[in-house]
Amino acid sequence: MSIEVRPATSFADVASVLGPKRADATVCWCLSYRIPSSQNNQLRSTDRGELVKTLVKQQPPPGVLAYDDGEVVGWAGVHPRSDTTFARNRKIPHLDDLDVWSVWCIRVRPGHRGKGLSHALLEGAVAFARDHGAPAVEGYPVDNRGEKVDLTMAYVGTRTLFENAGFEKASDTDSVLNGFPRVLMRLDLR
């Protein structure tokens, strides 16, 4: 396995990880935390994909993709917190006024799970943020205390995943996902 993590600049590759089987299906496309909820709720049919197509052309793009010998196998959403709903989220605290970046989604394609790709994606997301001048990176994973997390809710990651990447718990939050509390994990890059 030869994993490479690169900026998500290919819409076709992003679509292969995040897109629906039917182009007109209304699925997340990893926009739930990236855009205001009012805009998110208004998007229908192919509008979500069209917005993602626009985002991957922007600098910086909305995240990173993992490739295994050239095949796209995973995604991590990472961007300045100010460009996400975490800038206004009442359940996830702000620790200070640093222009931190947020990692809000880590997704590995079926058939490629259990190979450590989440670790590679998180490391790649941190490197991407560092390359774009981020002073710190935050994540808001579940603190599942070793219990199994439902795959549909595992996209936020686990506290252990973030700890293994050098993040430290910076705060509790008021957010709960799949019955587990979410914690604010931070990695200082200064």
Coordinates of N, CA, C and O in Angstrom, one line a residue:
M1 N 0.8 -1.2 0.0 CA 0.0 0.0 0.0 C 0.9 1.2 0.0 O 1.7 1.4 0.9
S2 N 0.7 2.1 -1.0 CA 1.4 3.3 -1.1 C 0.5 4.5 -1.1 O -0.2 4.8 -2.1
I3 N 0.3 5.1 0.1 CA -0.7 6.2 0.3 C -0.1 7.5 0.1 O 1.0 7.8 0.6
E4 N -0.8 8.3 -0.7 CA -0.4 9.7 -0.9 C -1.6 10.6 -0.6 O -2.7 10.2 -1.0
V5 N -1.4 11.6 0.2 CA -2.5 12.5 0.5 C -2.3 13.9 -0.2 O -1.2 14.4 -0.1
R6 N -3.2 14.3 -1.0 CA -3.1 15.5 -1.8 C -4.3 16.5 -1.6 O -5.4 16.0 -1.3
P7 N -4.1 17.7 -1.9 CA -5.3 18.7 -1.9 C -6.4 18.2 -2.8 O -6.1 17.6 -3.9
A8 N -7.6 18.4 -2.4 CA -8.8 17.9 -3.1 C -9.1 18.9 -4.3 O -10.0 19.7 -4.1
T9 N -8.4 18.8 -5.4 CA -8.6 19.7 -6.5 C -9.3 19.0 -7.7 O -9.6 19.7 -8.6
S10 N -9.6 17.7 -7.6 CA -10.2 17.0 -8.6 C -11.7 16.7 -8.2 O -11.9 15.9 -7.3
F11 N -12.6 17.4 -8.9 CA -14.0 17.1 -8.6 C -14.4 15.7 -8.8 O -15.1 15.1 -8.0
A12 N -13.9 15.0 -9.8 CA -14.2 13.6 -10.1 C -13.8 12.8 -9.0 O -14.5 11.8 -8.5
D13 N -12.6 13.0 -8.4 CA -12.1 12.2 -7.3 C -12.9 12.5 -6.0 O -13.3 11.5 -5.3
V14 N -13.3 13.7 -5.7 CA -14.1 14.1 -4.6 C -15.4 13.4 -4.7 O -16.0 12.8 -3.8
A15 N -16.0 13.4 -5.9 CA -17.3 12.8 -6.2 C -17.3 11.3 -6.0 O -18.3 10.7 -5.5
S16 N -16.2 10.7 -6.3 CA -16.1 9.2 -6.1 C -16.1 8.8 -4.6 O -16.5 7.7 -4.3
V17 N -15.7 9.7 -3.8 CA -15.7 9.4 -2.3 C -17.0 10.0 -1.7 O -17.6 9.3 -0.8
L18 N -17.4 11.2 -2.0 CA -18.5 11.8 -1.3 C -19.8 11.8 -2.1 O -20.9 12.0 -1.5
G19 N -19.8 11.7 -3.4 CA -21.0 11.8 -4.2 C -22.0 10.7 -4.1 O -21.6 9.6 -3.7
P20 N -23.2 10.9 -4.4 CA -24.2 9.9 -4.4 C -24.2 9.0 -5.6 O -23.5 9.4 -6.6
K21 N -24.8 7.8 -5.6 CA -24.8 7.0 -6.8 C -25.7 7.6 -7.9 O -25.4 7.5 -9.0
R22 N -26.7 8.4 -7.4 CA -27.6 9.1 -8.4 C -27.2 10.6 -8.2 O -27.2 11.1 -7.1
A23 N -26.9 11.2 -9.3 CA -26.5 12.6 -9.3 C -27.5 13.6 -8.7 O -27.1 14.6 -8.1
D24 N -28.8 13.2 -8.7 CA -29.8 14.1 -8.2 C -30.2 13.8 -6.7 O -31.1 14.4 -6.2
A25 N -29.5 12.8 -6.1 CA -29.8 12.5 -4.7 C -29.3 13.6 -3.8 O -28.3 14.2 -4.0
T26 N -30.0 13.8 -2.8 CA -29.6 14.8 -1.8 C -28.9 14.2 -0.7 O -29.5 13.6 0.2
V27 N -27.6 14.2 -0.7 CA -26.7 13.7 0.3 C -25.7 14.8 0.8 O -25.7 15.8 0.2
C28 N -25.0 14.5 1.8 CA -24.2 15.5 2.5 C -23.1 16.2 1.6 O -23.0 17.4 1.6
W29 N -22.4 15.4 0.8 CA -21.2 16.0 0.0 C -20.2 16.7 1.0 O -19.5 17.5 0.5
C30 N -20.3 16.4 2.3 CA -19.4 17.0 3.2 C -19.6 18.5 3.3 O -18.7 19.3 3.5
L31 N -20.9 19.0 3.1 CA -21.2 20.4 3.2 C -21.8 20.8 4.5 O -21.9 22.0 4.8
S32 N -22.3 19.8 5.3 CA -23.0 20.2 6.5 C -22.3 21.1 7.5 O -22.9 22.0 8.1
Y33 N -21.0 21.0 7.6 CA -20.2 21.8 8.5 C -19.5 22.9 7.7 O -19.0 23.8 8.3
R34 N -19.5 22.8 6.4 CA -18.7 23.7 5.5 C -19.5 25.0 5.2 O -18.9 26.1 5.0
I35 N -20.9 24.9 5.1 CA -21.7 26.0 4.6 C -22.8 26.3 5.7 O -23.1 25.4 6.5
P36 N -23.3 27.5 5.7 CA -24.4 27.8 6.7 C -25.6 26.8 6.5 O -25.9 26.4 5.4
S37 N -26.2 26.4 7.6 CA -27.3 25.4 7.6 C -28.4 25.9 6.7 O -29.1 25.1 6.0
S38 N -28.7 27.2 6.6 CA -29.8 27.7 5.8 C -29.5 27.4 4.3 O -30.3 26.9 3.5
Q39 N -28.2 27.6 3.9 CA -27.8 27.3 2.5 C -27.8 25.8 2.3 O -28.3 25.3 1.3
N40 N -27.4 25.0 3.3 CA -27.3 23.6 3.2 C -28.7 23.0 3.0 O -28.9 22.1 2.2
N41 N -29.7 23.5 3.7 CA -31.1 23.1 3.6 C -31.7 23.4 2.3 O -32.7 22.7 1.9
Q42 N -31.3 24.4 1.6 CA -31.9 24.9 0.4 C -31.4 24.1 -0.8 O -32.0 24.0 -1.9
L43 N -30.2 23.5 -0.7 CA -29.6 22.8 -1.8 C -30.4 21.5 -2.2 O -30.6 20.7 -1.3
R44 N -30.7 21.3 -3.4 CA -31.5 20.2 -3.9 C -30.9 19.6 -5.1 O -30.1 20.2 -5.8
S45 N -31.2 18.3 -5.3 CA -30.8 17.6 -6.5 C -29.3 17.8 -6.8 O -28.5 17.5 -5.9
T46 N -28.9 18.3 -8.0 CA -27.5 18.4 -8.3 C -26.8 19.6 -7.8 O -25.6 19.8 -8.0
D47 N -27.6 20.5 -7.1 CA -27.0 21.7 -6.6 C -25.8 21.5 -5.7 O -24.8 22.2 -5.7
R48 N -25.9 20.4 -4.8 CA -24.8 20.1 -3.9 C -23.5 19.8 -4.7 O -22.4 20.3 -4.4
G49 N -23.6 18.9 -5.7 CA -22.4 18.6 -6.5 C -21.9 19.8 -7.2 O -20.6 20.0 -7.3
E50 N -22.7 20.7 -7.7 CA -22.3 21.9 -8.4 C -21.5 22.8 -7.4 O -20.5 23.4 -7.8
L51 N -22.0 22.9 -6.2 CA -21.3 23.8 -5.2 C -19.9 23.1 -4.9 O -18.9 23.9 -4.8
V52 N -19.8 21.8 -4.7 CA -18.6 21.2 -4.4 C -17.6 21.4 -5.6 O -16.4 21.6 -5.5
K53 N -18.1 21.3 -6.8 CA -17.3 21.6 -8.0 C -16.7 23.0 -8.0 O -15.5 23.1 -8.4
T54 N -17.4 23.9 -7.5 CA -16.9 25.3 -7.3 C -15.9 25.3 -6.2 O -14.8 26.0 -6.4
L55 N -16.1 24.7 -5.1 CA -15.2 24.7 -4.0 C -13.9 24.1 -4.3 O -12.8 24.6 -3.8
V56 N -13.8 23.0 -5.0 CA -12.5 22.4 -5.3 C -11.7 23.2 -6.2 O -10.5 23.0 -6.3
K57 N -12.3 24.2 -6.9 CA -11.5 25.1 -7.7 C -10.9 26.3 -6.9 O -10.1 27.0 -7.4
Q58 N -11.4 26.5 -5.7 CA -11.0 27.6 -4.9 C -9.6 27.3 -4.2 O -9.2 26.2 -4.1
Q59 N -9.0 28.4 -3.8 CA -7.7 28.2 -3.0 C -7.9 28.8 -1.6 O -8.3 29.9 -1.5
P60 N -7.7 28.0 -0.6 CA -7.4 26.5 -0.7 C -8.7 25.7 -1.0 O -9.8 26.2 -0.7
P61 N -8.5 24.5 -1.6 CA -9.7 23.7 -1.8 C -10.2 23.2 -0.4 O -9.6 23.4 0.6
P62 N -11.4 22.5 -0.4 CA -12.1 22.2 0.8 C -11.6 21.1 1.6 O -12.2 20.7 2.7
G63 N -10.5 20.4 1.2 CA -10.0 19.3 2.0 C -8.9 18.6 1.2 O -8.3 19.1 0.3
V64 N -8.7 17.3 1.6 CA -7.6 16.5 1.0 C -8.2 15.1 0.7 O -9.2 14.7 1.2
L65 N -7.5 14.5 -0.3 CA -7.9 13.2 -0.7 C -6.7 12.2 -0.5 O -5.5 12.6 -0.7
A66 N -7.0 11.0 -0.2 CA -6.0 9.9 0.0 C -6.0 9.0 -1.3 O -7.1 8.7 -1.7
Y67 N -4.9 8.7 -1.8 CA -4.8 7.8 -2.9 C -3.9 6.6 -2.5 O -2.9 6.8 -1.9
D68 N -4.3 5.4 -2.9 CA -3.6 4.2 -2.8 C -3.2 3.7 -4.1 O -4.0 3.3 -4.9
D69 N -1.9 3.9 -4.4 CA -1.4 3.5 -5.8 C -2.2 4.2 -6.9 O -2.6 3.5 -7.9
G70 N -2.6 5.4 -6.7 CA -3.3 6.2 -7.7 C -4.8 6.2 -7.6 O -5.5 7.0 -8.2
E71 N -5.4 5.2 -6.8 CA -6.8 5.1 -6.7 C -7.3 6.0 -5.5 O -6.7 5.8 -4.4
V72 N -8.3 6.8 -5.7 CA -8.8 7.6 -4.6 C -9.5 6.8 -3.6 O -10.4 6.0 -4.0
V73 N -9.1 6.8 -2.3 CA -9.7 5.9 -1.3 C -10.2 6.7 -0.1 O -10.8 6.0 0.8
G74 N -10.0 8.0 0.0 CA -10.5 8.7 1.2 C -10.5 10.2 1.1 O -9.9 10.7 0.2
W75 N -11.1 10.8 2.0 CA -11.3 12.2 2.1 C -11.2 12.7 3.5 O -11.6 12.1 4.4
A76 N -10.7 13.9 3.7 CA -10.8 14.7 4.9 C -11.1 16.1 4.6 O -10.5 16.8 3.8
G77 N -12.2 16.6 5.3 CA -12.6 18.0 5.1 C -11.8 18.8 6.1 O -11.8 18.5 7.3
V78 N -11.1 19.8 5.6 CA -10.2 20.7 6.4 C -10.2 22.0 5.8 O -10.0 22.2 4.6
H79 N -10.4 23.0 6.6 CA -10.4 24.4 6.1 C -10.4 25.4 7.3 O -10.6 24.9 8.4
P80 N -10.1 26.6 7.1 CA -10.1 27.6 8.2 C -11.5 27.5 8.9 O -12.5 27.5 8.2
R81 N -11.4 27.5 10.2 CA -12.7 27.4 11.0 C -13.6 28.6 10.6 O -14.8 28.4 10.6
S82 N -13.0 29.7 10.3 CA -13.8 30.9 9.9 C -14.7 30.6 8.7 O -15.7 31.3 8.5
D83 N -14.4 29.7 7.9 CA -15.1 29.3 6.7 C -16.1 28.2 6.9 O -16.6 27.6 6.0
T84 N -16.3 27.8 8.2 CA -17.1 26.6 8.5 C -18.2 27.1 9.5 O -18.1 28.2 10.0
T85 N -19.1 26.2 9.7 CA -20.2 26.5 10.7 C -19.6 26.4 12.1 O -20.3 26.9 13.1
F86 N -18.4 25.9 12.3 CA -17.8 25.9 13.6 C -17.5 27.3 14.1 O -17.3 27.6 15.3
A87 N -17.4 28.3 13.2 CA -17.2 29.7 13.5 C -18.3 30.2 14.4 O -18.1 31.1 15.1
R88 N -19.5 29.6 14.2 CA -20.7 30.1 14.9 C -21.4 29.0 15.7 O -22.4 29.2 16.3
N89 N -20.8 27.9 15.9 CA -21.4 26.7 16.6 C -21.4 27.0 18.1 O -20.4 27.3 18.7
R90 N -22.6 26.9 18.6 CA -22.8 27.2 20.1 C -22.4 26.0 21.0 O -22.2 26.2 22.1
K91 N -22.3 24.8 20.4 CA -21.9 23.6 21.2 C -20.4 23.3 21.2 O -20.0 22.6 22.0
I92 N -19.7 23.9 20.2 CA -18.3 23.7 20.2 C -17.6 25.0 20.6 O -17.7 26.0 19.8
P93 N -16.9 25.1 21.7 CA -16.3 26.4 22.2 C -15.2 26.9 21.3 O -14.5 26.1 20.6
H94 N -14.9 28.1 21.4 CA -13.7 28.8 20.8 C -12.8 29.0 22.0 O -13.2 29.5 23.0
L95 N -11.6 28.5 21.9 CA -10.6 28.6 23.0 C -10.0 30.0 23.0 O -9.6 30.5 24.1
D96 N -9.8 30.6 21.9 CA -9.1 31.8 21.8 C -9.4 32.4 20.4 O -10.2 31.9 19.7
D97 N -8.6 33.5 20.0 CA -8.9 34.1 18.7 C -7.9 33.7 17.6 O -7.9 34.3 16.6
L98 N -7.2 32.6 17.8 CA -6.3 32.1 16.8 C -7.2 31.7 15.5 O -8.3 31.2 15.7
D99 N -6.6 31.9 14.4 CA -7.2 31.6 13.1 C -7.0 30.1 12.8 O -6.3 29.7 11.9
V100 N -7.6 29.3 13.7 CA -7.4 27.8 13.6 C -8.1 27.2 12.4 O -9.1 27.8 11.9
W101 N -7.7 26.1 12.0 CA -8.3 25.3 10.9 C -9.1 24.2 11.6 O -8.7 23.7 12.7
S102 N -10.1 23.7 11.0 CA -11.0 22.6 11.5 C -10.9 21.4 10.6 O -11.0 21.6 9.4
V103 N -10.8 20.3 11.2 CA -11.0 19.0 10.5 C -12.3 18.5 11.0 O -12.5 18.2 12.1
W104 N -13.3 18.3 10.0 CA -14.7 18.0 10.5 C -15.1 16.6 9.9 O -16.1 16.1 10.3
C105 N -14.4 16.1 8.9 CA -14.9 14.8 8.3 C -13.7 14.0 7.8 O -12.8 14.6 7.2
I106 N -13.7 12.8 8.2 CA -12.7 11.8 7.7 C -13.5 10.6 7.1 O -14.2 10.0 7.9
R107 N -13.4 10.4 5.8 CA -14.1 9.3 5.2 C -13.2 8.4 4.4 O -12.5 8.9 3.6
V108 N -13.4 7.1 4.6 CA -12.6 6.1 3.9 C -13.6 5.3 3.1 O -14.6 4.9 3.7
R109 N -13.3 5.1 1.8 CA -14.3 4.3 1.0 C -14.4 2.9 1.4 O -13.4 2.3 1.9
P110 N -15.6 2.3 1.3 CA -15.8 0.9 1.7 C -14.8 0.0 0.8 O -14.5 0.4 -0.3
G111 N -14.3 -1.0 1.5 CA -13.3 -1.9 0.8 C -11.9 -1.4 1.1 O -11.0 -2.2 0.8
H112 N -11.8 -0.3 1.7 CA -10.4 0.2 2.1 C -10.3 0.5 3.5 O -9.2 1.1 4.0
R113 N -11.3 0.2 4.3 CA -11.2 0.5 5.8 C -10.4 -0.5 6.5 O -10.1 -1.6 6.0
G114 N -9.9 -0.1 7.7 CA -9.1 -1.0 8.5 C -7.7 -1.1 8.1 O -6.9 -2.0 8.5
K115 N -7.2 -0.1 7.2 CA -5.8 -0.1 6.7 C -5.0 1.1 7.2 O -3.9 1.3 6.7
G116 N -5.6 1.8 8.2 CA -4.9 3.0 8.7 C -5.0 4.2 7.9 O -4.3 5.2 8.1
L117 N -6.0 4.3 6.9 CA -6.2 5.4 6.1 C -6.6 6.7 6.8 O -6.3 7.8 6.5
S118 N -7.4 6.5 7.9 CA -7.9 7.6 8.7 C -6.7 8.4 9.3 O -6.7 9.6 9.3
H119 N -5.7 7.6 9.7 CA -4.5 8.2 10.3 C -3.8 9.0 9.2 O -3.3 10.1 9.4
A120 N -3.6 8.4 8.0 CA -2.9 9.1 6.9 C -3.7 10.4 6.5 O -3.1 11.4 6.2
L121 N -5.0 10.3 6.4 CA -5.9 11.4 6.1 C -5.7 12.5 7.1 O -5.6 13.7 6.7
L122 N -5.7 12.2 8.4 CA -5.6 13.3 9.4 C -4.2 13.9 9.3 O -4.1 15.1 9.4
E123 N -3.2 13.1 9.2 CA -1.8 13.6 9.0 C -1.7 14.5 7.8 O -1.1 15.6 7.8
G124 N -2.4 14.1 6.7 CA -2.4 14.9 5.4 C -3.1 16.2 5.6 O -2.8 17.2 5.1
A125 N -4.2 16.1 6.4 CA -5.0 17.4 6.6 C -4.2 18.4 7.4 O -4.2 19.6 7.2
V126 N -3.5 17.9 8.4 CA -2.6 18.7 9.2 C -1.5 19.4 8.4 O -1.3 20.6 8.4
A127 N -0.9 18.6 7.5 CA 0.2 19.1 6.6 C -0.4 20.1 5.7 O 0.2 21.2 5.4
F128 N -1.6 19.9 5.2 CA -2.3 20.8 4.3 C -2.5 22.2 5.0 O -2.2 23.2 4.5
A129 N -3.0 22.1 6.2 CA -3.3 23.3 7.0 C -2.0 24.0 7.3 O -1.9 25.3 7.1
R130 N -1.0 23.3 7.7 CA 0.3 23.9 8.0 C 0.9 24.6 6.7 O 1.4 25.7 6.8
D131 N 0.8 23.9 5.6 CA 1.3 24.5 4.3 C 0.5 25.8 4.0 O 1.1 26.6 3.2
H132 N -0.7 26.0 4.5 CA -1.4 27.2 4.2 C -1.4 28.2 5.4 O -2.2 29.1 5.5
G133 N -0.4 28.0 6.3 CA -0.2 29.0 7.4 C -1.0 28.8 8.6 O -1.1 29.8 9.4
A134 N -1.7 27.7 8.8 CA -2.5 27.6 10.0 C -1.7 27.5 11.2 O -0.7 26.8 11.3
P135 N -2.0 28.3 12.3 CA -1.3 28.3 13.5 C -1.7 27.1 14.4 O -0.9 26.7 15.2
A136 N -2.8 26.5 14.1 CA -3.3 25.3 14.9 C -4.4 24.7 14.1 O -5.0 25.3 13.3
V137 N -4.6 23.4 14.4 CA -5.7 22.6 13.8 C -6.5 22.0 14.9 O -6.0 21.5 15.9
E138 N -7.9 22.1 14.7 CA -8.8 21.5 15.7 C -9.6 20.4 15.0 O -9.9 20.5 13.8
G139 N -10.0 19.5 15.8 CA -11.0 18.4 15.4 C -12.0 18.3 16.6 O -11.7 18.7 17.7
Y140 N -13.1 17.7 16.2 CA -14.2 17.6 17.2 C -14.7 16.2 17.2 O -15.9 15.9 16.9
P141 N -13.8 15.2 17.5 CA -14.2 13.8 17.5 C -15.1 13.4 18.7 O -15.2 14.1 19.6
V142 N -15.6 12.2 18.5 CA -16.3 11.6 19.7 C -15.3 11.0 20.7 O -14.2 10.5 20.2
D143 N -15.6 11.0 21.9 CA -14.8 10.4 23.0 C -15.6 9.1 23.3 O -16.4 9.0 24.2
N144 N -15.3 8.1 22.5 CA -16.1 6.8 22.5 C -15.5 5.8 23.6 O -16.1 4.7 23.7
R145 N -14.4 6.2 24.2 CA -13.8 5.3 25.3 C -13.7 3.9 24.8 O -13.9 3.0 25.6
G146 N -13.3 3.7 23.6 CA -13.0 2.4 23.1 C -14.3 1.6 22.6 O -14.1 0.5 22.0
E147 N -15.4 2.2 22.8 CA -16.7 1.5 22.3 C -16.8 1.7 20.8 O -16.3 2.7 20.2
K148 N -17.5 0.8 20.2 CA -17.7 0.8 18.7 C -18.6 2.0 18.4 O -19.6 2.3 19.0
V149 N -18.2 2.7 17.3 CA -18.9 3.9 16.8 C -19.6 3.4 15.5 O -19.0 2.8 14.6
D150 N -20.9 3.7 15.3 CA -21.6 3.4 14.1 C -20.9 4.0 12.9 O -20.5 5.2 13.0
L151 N -20.7 3.3 11.9 CA -19.9 3.8 10.7 C -20.5 5.1 10.1 O -19.8 5.9 9.6
T152 N -21.8 5.2 10.2 CA -22.4 6.4 9.6 C -22.1 7.7 10.4 O -22.2 8.8 9.9
M153 N -21.7 7.5 11.7 CA -21.3 8.6 12.6 C -19.8 8.7 12.8 O -19.4 9.6 13.6
A154 N -19.1 7.8 12.3 CA -17.6 7.7 12.5 C -16.8 8.8 11.8 O -15.6 9.0 12.0
Y155 N -17.5 9.6 10.9 CA -16.8 10.6 10.1 C -16.1 11.6 10.9 O -15.2 12.3 10.4
V156 N -16.5 11.9 12.1 CA -15.9 12.9 12.9 C -14.6 12.4 13.6 O -13.8 13.2 14.1
G157 N -14.3 11.1 13.5 CA -13.1 10.6 14.1 C -13.4 10.3 15.6 O -14.4 10.6 16.1
T158 N -12.4 9.7 16.2 CA -12.4 9.4 17.6 C -11.3 10.1 18.3 O -10.3 10.5 17.7
R159 N -11.4 10.3 19.6 CA -10.4 11.0 20.4 C -9.1 10.3 20.2 O -8.0 11.0 20.0
T160 N -9.1 9.0 20.2 CA -7.8 8.2 20.1 C -7.1 8.5 18.7 O -5.9 8.7 18.7
L161 N -7.9 8.6 17.7 CA -7.3 8.9 16.4 C -6.6 10.2 16.4 O -5.4 10.3 16.0
F162 N -7.2 11.2 17.0 CA -6.6 12.5 17.1 C -5.4 12.5 18.1 O -4.4 13.2 17.8
E163 N -5.5 11.8 19.2 CA -4.4 11.7 20.1 C -3.2 11.1 19.4 O -2.0 11.5 19.6
N164 N -3.4 10.1 18.6 CA -2.3 9.4 17.9 C -1.6 10.3 16.9 O -0.5 10.0 16.5
A165 N -2.3 11.3 16.5 CA -1.7 12.3 15.5 C -1.1 13.5 16.3 O -0.7 14.5 15.6
G166 N -1.0 13.4 17.6 CA -0.4 14.5 18.4 C -1.3 15.6 18.9 O -0.9 16.5 19.6
F167 N -2.6 15.5 18.6 CA -3.6 16.4 19.2 C -3.7 16.2 20.7 O -3.6 15.1 21.2
E168 N -4.1 17.2 21.4 CA -4.4 17.1 22.8 C -5.8 17.6 23.0 O -6.3 18.5 22.4
K169 N -6.5 17.0 24.0 CA -7.8 17.5 24.4 C -7.7 18.9 25.0 O -6.9 19.1 25.9
A170 N -8.4 19.8 24.4 CA -8.4 21.2 24.8 C -9.6 21.6 25.6 O -9.6 22.5 26.4
S171 N -10.7 20.9 25.3 CA -12.0 21.3 26.0 C -13.0 20.2 25.8 O -13.0 19.5 24.7
D172 N -13.9 20.1 26.7 CA -15.2 19.4 26.5 C -16.1 20.3 25.6 O -15.8 21.5 25.4
T173 N -17.1 19.7 25.0 CA -18.1 20.4 24.2 C -19.5 20.1 24.7 O -19.6 19.1 25.5
D174 N -20.5 20.8 24.2 CA -21.9 20.4 24.5 C -22.5 19.6 23.4 O -23.7 19.3 23.4
S175 N -21.6 19.1 22.5 CA -22.1 18.3 21.3 C -22.0 16.8 21.6 O -21.0 16.4 22.3
V176 N -23.0 16.1 21.2 CA -23.1 14.7 21.4 C -23.4 14.1 20.0 O -24.3 14.6 19.3
L177 N -22.7 13.0 19.6 CA -23.0 12.4 18.3 C -23.0 10.8 18.6 O -22.1 10.3 19.2
N178 N -24.1 10.2 18.2 CA -24.3 8.8 18.3 C -24.2 8.3 19.8 O -23.7 7.3 20.1
G179 N -24.6 9.2 20.7 CA -24.6 8.9 22.1 C -23.3 9.2 22.8 O -23.2 9.0 24.0
F180 N -22.3 9.6 22.0 CA -21.0 9.9 22.6 C -20.7 11.4 22.7 O -21.0 12.1 21.7
P181 N -20.1 11.8 23.7 CA -19.7 13.2 23.8 C -18.6 13.5 22.8 O -17.7 12.7 22.5
R182 N -18.6 14.7 22.2 CA -17.6 15.2 21.3 C -16.6 16.1 22.2 O -17.1 16.8 23.1
V183 N -15.4 16.0 21.9 CA -14.4 16.8 22.6 C -13.6 17.6 21.5 O -13.6 17.3 20.4
L184 N -13.1 18.7 22.0 CA -12.3 19.6 21.2 C -10.9 19.2 21.3 O -10.3 19.3 22.4
M185 N -10.3 18.8 20.2 CA -8.9 18.3 20.2 C -8.1 19.4 19.4 O -8.6 19.8 18.4
R186 N -6.9 19.8 19.9 CA -6.1 20.8 19.2 C -4.7 20.4 19.0 O -4.1 19.8 19.9
L187 N -4.1 20.7 17.9 CA -2.7 20.6 17.6 C -2.1 21.9 17.3 O -2.5 22.5 16.3
D188 N -1.2 22.4 18.1 CA -0.6 23.7 17.9 C 0.5 23.5 16.8 O 1.3 22.6 17.0
L189 N 0.5 24.4 15.8 CA 1.5 24.3 14.7 C 2.6 25.4 14.8 O 3.4 25.4 13.9
R190 N 2.5 26.2 15.8 CA 3.4 27.3 15.9 C 4.8 26.9 16.4 O 4.9 25.9 17.1

